[in-house]
mmCIF file of C-alpha atoms in Angstrom:
data_model
loop_
_atom_site.group_PDB
_atom_site.id
_atom_site.type_symbol
_atom_site.label_atom_id
_atom_site.label_comp_id
_atom_site.label_asym_id
_atom_site.label_seq_id
_atom_site.Cartn_x
_atom_site.Cartn_y
_atom_site.Cartn_z
ATOM 1 C CA UNK A 731 0.092 -0.065 0.041
ATOM 2 C CA UNK A 732 1.643 3.421 -0.735
ATOM 3 C CA UNK A 733 1.711 6.212 1.916
ATOM 4 C CA UNK A 734 -1.927 7.827 2.842
ATOM 5 C CA UNK A 735 -2.172 10.692 5.080
ATOM 6 C CA UNK A 736 -5.752 11.886 5.941
ATOM 7 C CA UNK A 737 -5.243 15.227 7.415
ATOM 8 C CA UNK A 738 -8.653 16.474 8.398
ATOM 9 C CA UNK A 739 -9.246 20.262 9.431
ATOM 10 C CA UNK A 740 -12.524 21.170 11.202
ATOM 11 C CA UNK A 741 -14.746 23.651 12.399
ATOM 12 C CA UNK A 742 -15.517 23.210 15.965
ATOM 13 C CA UNK A 743 -18.834 20.846 16.150
ATOM 14 C CA UNK A 744 -18.812 19.543 12.627
ATOM 15 C CA UNK A 745 -17.965 16.305 13.639
ATOM 16 C CA UNK A 746 -14.703 16.337 12.093
ATOM 17 C CA UNK A 747 -12.847 14.267 14.865
ATOM 18 C CA UNK A 748 -15.662 11.601 14.485
ATOM 19 C CA UNK A 749 -14.861 11.899 11.210
ATOM 20 C CA UNK A 750 -11.072 11.395 11.339
ATOM 21 C CA UNK A 751 -11.669 8.538 14.033
ATOM 22 C CA UNK A 752 -13.760 6.652 11.564
ATOM 23 C CA UNK A 753 -11.441 7.045 9.023
ATOM 24 C CA UNK A 754 -9.117 5.772 10.298
ATOM 25 C CA UNK A 755 -10.826 2.954 11.813
ATOM 26 C CA UNK A 756 -11.813 2.073 8.087
ATOM 27 C CA UNK A 757 -8.476 2.370 6.848
ATOM 28 C CA UNK A 758 -6.851 0.500 9.878
ATOM 29 C CA UNK A 759 -4.556 3.584 10.532
ATOM 30 C CA UNK A 760 -3.531 5.205 13.793
ATOM 31 C CA UNK A 761 -5.094 8.630 14.461
ATOM 32 C CA UNK A 762 -2.964 11.697 15.765
ATOM 33 C CA UNK A 763 -5.284 14.356 16.917
ATOM 34 C CA UNK A 764 -4.702 16.769 20.177
ATOM 35 C CA UNK A 765 -3.060 13.803 22.259
ATOM 36 C CA UNK A 766 0.028 14.140 20.366
ATOM 37 C CA UNK A 767 2.168 15.255 23.140
ATOM 38 C CA UNK A 768 1.008 11.578 24.539
ATOM 39 C CA UNK A 769 2.492 9.996 21.181
ATOM 40 C CA UNK A 770 5.591 12.032 21.221
ATOM 41 C CA UNK A 771 6.829 11.043 24.966
ATOM 42 C CA UNK A 772 8.536 7.868 23.323
ATOM 43 C CA UNK A 773 10.640 9.873 20.743
ATOM 44 C CA UNK A 774 13.037 11.918 22.904
ATOM 45 C CA UNK A 775 14.913 13.428 19.678
ATOM 46 C CA UNK A 776 11.669 15.500 19.383
ATOM 47 C CA UNK A 777 12.024 17.255 22.866
ATOM 48 C CA UNK A 778 15.381 19.133 21.573
ATOM 49 C CA UNK A 779 14.671 22.927 20.690
ATOM 50 C CA UNK A 780 15.932 23.885 17.459
ATOM 51 C CA UNK A 781 19.460 25.755 18.107
ATOM 52 C CA UNK A 782 18.317 26.034 21.587
ATOM 53 C CA UNK A 783 15.593 28.968 20.848
ATOM 54 C CA UNK A 784 12.493 29.594 20.675
ATOM 55 C CA UNK A 785 9.978 32.315 20.821
ATOM 56 C CA UNK A 786 7.553 30.736 23.275
ATOM 57 C CA UNK A 787 6.605 27.345 25.062
ATOM 58 C CA UNK A 788 3.563 27.022 22.270
ATOM 59 C CA UNK A 789 5.776 27.359 19.321
ATOM 60 C CA UNK A 790 7.947 24.628 20.800
ATOM 61 C CA UNK A 791 5.049 22.340 21.195
ATOM 62 C CA UNK A 792 4.051 23.188 17.727
ATOM 63 C CA UNK A 793 7.488 22.374 16.449
ATOM 64 C CA UNK A 794 7.799 19.253 18.211
ATOM 65 C CA UNK A 795 4.212 18.073 16.980
ATOM 66 C CA UNK A 796 5.032 19.359 13.559
ATOM 67 C CA UNK A 797 8.490 17.481 13.266
ATOM 68 C CA UNK A 798 6.720 14.039 15.097
ATOM 69 C CA UNK A 799 4.512 14.389 11.773
ATOM 70 C CA UNK A 800 7.124 14.975 9.338
ATOM 71 C CA UNK A 801 9.068 11.887 10.366
ATOM 72 C CA UNK A 802 6.391 9.977 10.776
ATOM 73 C CA UNK A 803 5.841 11.136 6.909
ATOM 74 C CA UNK A 804 8.963 11.016 5.791
ATOM 75 C CA UNK A 805 9.306 7.285 7.043
ATOM 76 C CA UNK A 806 6.287 6.387 4.677
ATOM 77 C CA UNK A 807 4.318 5.794 7.043
ATOM 78 C CA UNK A 808 0.315 6.208 6.712
ATOM 79 C CA UNK A 809 -2.000 8.006 9.286
ATOM 80 C CA UNK A 810 -4.821 10.467 9.820
ATOM 81 C CA UNK A 811 -4.234 13.892 11.409
ATOM 82 C CA UNK A 812 -6.284 16.355 12.901
ATOM 83 C CA UNK A 813 -5.662 19.551 12.732
ATOM 84 C CA UNK A 814 -1.486 20.392 13.693
ATOM 85 C CA UNK A 815 -1.702 22.717 10.508
ATOM 86 C CA UNK A 816 -1.341 18.949 8.702
ATOM 87 C CA UNK A 817 -2.321 20.321 5.210
ATOM 88 C CA UNK A 818 0.194 23.235 5.127
ATOM 89 C CA UNK A 819 3.057 21.338 7.184
ATOM 90 C CA UNK A 820 2.739 17.864 4.821
ATOM 91 C CA UNK A 821 1.890 19.563 1.796
ATOM 92 C CA UNK A 822 5.334 17.959 0.188
ATOM 93 C CA UNK A 823 3.694 14.213 0.364
ATOM 94 C CA UNK A 824 1.957 12.637 -2.697
ATOM 95 C CA UNK A 825 -0.277 10.148 -0.134
ATOM 96 C CA UNK A 826 -1.492 13.604 1.828
ATOM 97 C CA UNK A 827 -5.147 13.976 0.852
ATOM 98 C CA UNK A 828 -6.351 17.290 3.189
ATOM 99 C CA UNK A 829 -10.138 17.692 4.121
ATOM 100 C CA UNK A 830 -11.599 20.691 5.855
ATOM 101 C CA UNK A 831 -15.120 19.808 7.551
ATOM 102 C CA UNK A 832 -17.587 22.374 7.996
ATOM 103 C CA UNK A 833 -21.051 22.085 9.291
ATOM 104 C CA UNK A 834 -24.492 24.334 9.285
ATOM 105 C CA UNK A 835 -24.271 26.440 12.686
ATOM 106 C CA UNK A 836 -27.850 24.779 13.804
ATOM 107 C CA UNK A 837 -26.733 21.241 13.382
ATOM 108 C CA UNK A 838 -23.333 22.129 15.114
ATOM 109 C CA UNK A 839 -25.084 24.098 17.860
ATOM 110 C CA UNK A 840 -27.568 20.595 18.116
ATOM 111 C CA UNK A 841 -24.269 18.663 18.156
ATOM 112 C CA UNK A 842 -22.154 20.917 20.765
ATOM 113 C CA UNK A 843 -25.667 21.267 23.217
ATOM 114 C CA UNK A 844 -25.865 17.434 22.981
ATOM 115 C CA UNK A 845 -21.979 16.352 24.076
ATOM 116 C CA UNK A 846 -21.395 19.018 26.644
ATOM 117 C CA UNK A 847 -24.553 20.073 27.607
ATOM 118 C CA UNK A 848 -25.143 23.548 26.464
ATOM 119 C CA UNK A 849 -27.590 25.768 26.269
ATOM 120 C CA UNK A 850 -28.217 26.934 22.396
ATOM 121 C CA UNK A 851 -26.624 30.290 23.396
ATOM 122 C CA UNK A 852 -23.920 28.819 25.118
ATOM 123 C CA UNK A 853 -22.995 26.164 22.324
ATOM 124 C CA UNK A 854 -23.085 29.028 19.710
ATOM 125 C CA UNK A 855 -20.312 30.841 22.011
ATOM 126 C CA UNK A 856 -18.042 28.271 22.730
ATOM 127 C CA UNK A 857 -18.187 27.079 19.118
ATOM 128 C CA UNK A 858 -17.422 30.468 17.653
ATOM 129 C CA UNK A 859 -14.919 30.347 20.641
ATOM 130 C CA UNK A 860 -13.180 27.345 19.602
ATOM 131 C CA UNK A 861 -12.823 28.469 15.707
ATOM 132 C CA UNK A 862 -11.186 31.730 16.812
ATOM 133 C CA UNK A 863 -8.931 29.715 19.047
ATOM 134 C CA UNK A 864 -8.553 27.537 15.958
ATOM 135 C CA UNK A 865 -7.913 30.083 13.426
ATOM 136 C CA UNK A 866 -5.513 31.900 15.613
ATOM 137 C CA UNK A 867 -3.036 28.723 16.184
ATOM 138 C CA UNK A 868 -3.490 28.045 12.203
ATOM 139 C CA UNK A 869 -2.777 31.348 11.202
ATOM 140 C CA UNK A 870 0.329 31.943 13.324
ATOM 141 C CA UNK A 871 1.697 28.701 12.219
ATOM 142 C CA UNK A 872 0.969 28.619 8.276
ATOM 143 C CA UNK A 873 1.011 31.290 5.421
ATOM 144 C CA UNK A 874 -2.658 30.372 4.181
ATOM 145 C CA UNK A 875 -5.587 30.982 6.345
ATOM 146 C CA UNK A 876 -7.637 28.479 8.129
ATOM 147 C CA UNK A 877 -10.630 27.069 6.583
ATOM 148 C CA UNK A 878 -9.513 28.529 3.313
ATOM 149 C CA UNK A 879 -10.827 26.589 0.492
ATOM 150 C CA UNK A 880 -7.695 26.764 -1.769
ATOM 151 C CA UNK A 881 -5.763 25.065 1.211
ATOM 152 C CA UNK A 882 -7.632 21.576 1.104
ATOM 153 C CA UNK A 883 -7.971 19.172 -1.329
ATOM 154 C CA UNK A 884 -11.485 19.197 -0.442
ATOM 155 C CA UNK A 885 -14.013 20.833 1.915
ATOM 156 C CA UNK A 886 -17.335 19.007 2.951
ATOM 157 C CA UNK A 887 -20.421 20.324 4.649
ATOM 158 C CA UNK A 888 -21.471 17.665 7.151
ATOM 159 C CA UNK A 889 -24.644 18.563 8.158
ATOM 160 C CA UNK A 890 -25.655 17.799 4.527
ATOM 161 C CA UNK A 891 -24.737 13.976 4.628
ATOM 162 C CA UNK A 892 -24.684 13.048 8.135
ATOM 163 C CA UNK A 893 -21.760 11.555 10.010
ATOM 164 C CA UNK A 894 -21.972 8.287 8.177
ATOM 165 C CA UNK A 895 -22.686 9.835 4.478
ATOM 166 C CA UNK A 896 -19.800 11.987 5.196
ATOM 167 C CA UNK A 897 -17.727 9.098 6.091
ATOM 168 C CA UNK A 898 -18.993 7.352 2.686
ATOM 169 C CA UNK A 899 -18.301 10.161 0.280
ATOM 170 C CA UNK A 900 -14.635 10.978 1.865
ATOM 171 C CA UNK A 901 -13.978 7.157 1.803
ATOM 172 C CA UNK A 902 -14.665 7.114 -2.227
ATOM 173 C CA UNK A 903 -12.696 9.995 -2.635
ATOM 174 C CA UNK A 904 -9.607 8.364 -1.026
ATOM 175 C CA UNK A 905 -10.322 5.226 -2.673
ATOM 176 C CA UNK A 906 -10.470 7.382 -6.154
ATOM 177 C CA UNK A 907 -7.351 9.559 -5.141
ATOM 178 C CA UNK A 908 -5.397 6.098 -4.027
ATOM 179 C CA UNK A 909 -6.071 4.361 -7.162
ATOM 180 C CA UNK A 910 -4.946 7.818 -9.147
ATOM 181 C CA UNK A 911 -8.350 8.123 -10.609
ATOM 182 C CA UNK A 912 -8.919 12.248 -10.598
#
């Protein structure tokens, strides 16, 4: 099997993480996400700073994560990655398929209400705050802008097909890409 790296960017509440989990399971691939630091504990090489300098602890963590992903990709490993600027960091790898998951606000609010037990107004505020933080993180580490459709191979509104329909659609797209079908 040739290398397959599935990069999932997402709006908060769009089910992007769950879509990533299901794609990882479907393809039998490891999933890397916000728990990436737990995975990195086993590789002491990644804990070195570059030239002993960094502008902030947050930048150190981000750079460690980027180096971890680049190391995995360079070794030809296949995996699914959620966020972490992966669509940009890994853009030079032929096996990269990058997707940005969006959702209708009404659907995202309902999902966040259900998952976090928030009122409608609280859920909407929570979504906006989480997305603001994701945008700030992404845009501070990448030249491209978070959620810019030109940065990704595909953008998908998960509200239109639902969770299973979105996974099936993406799996069909991935399978076609892996076969070289355009």
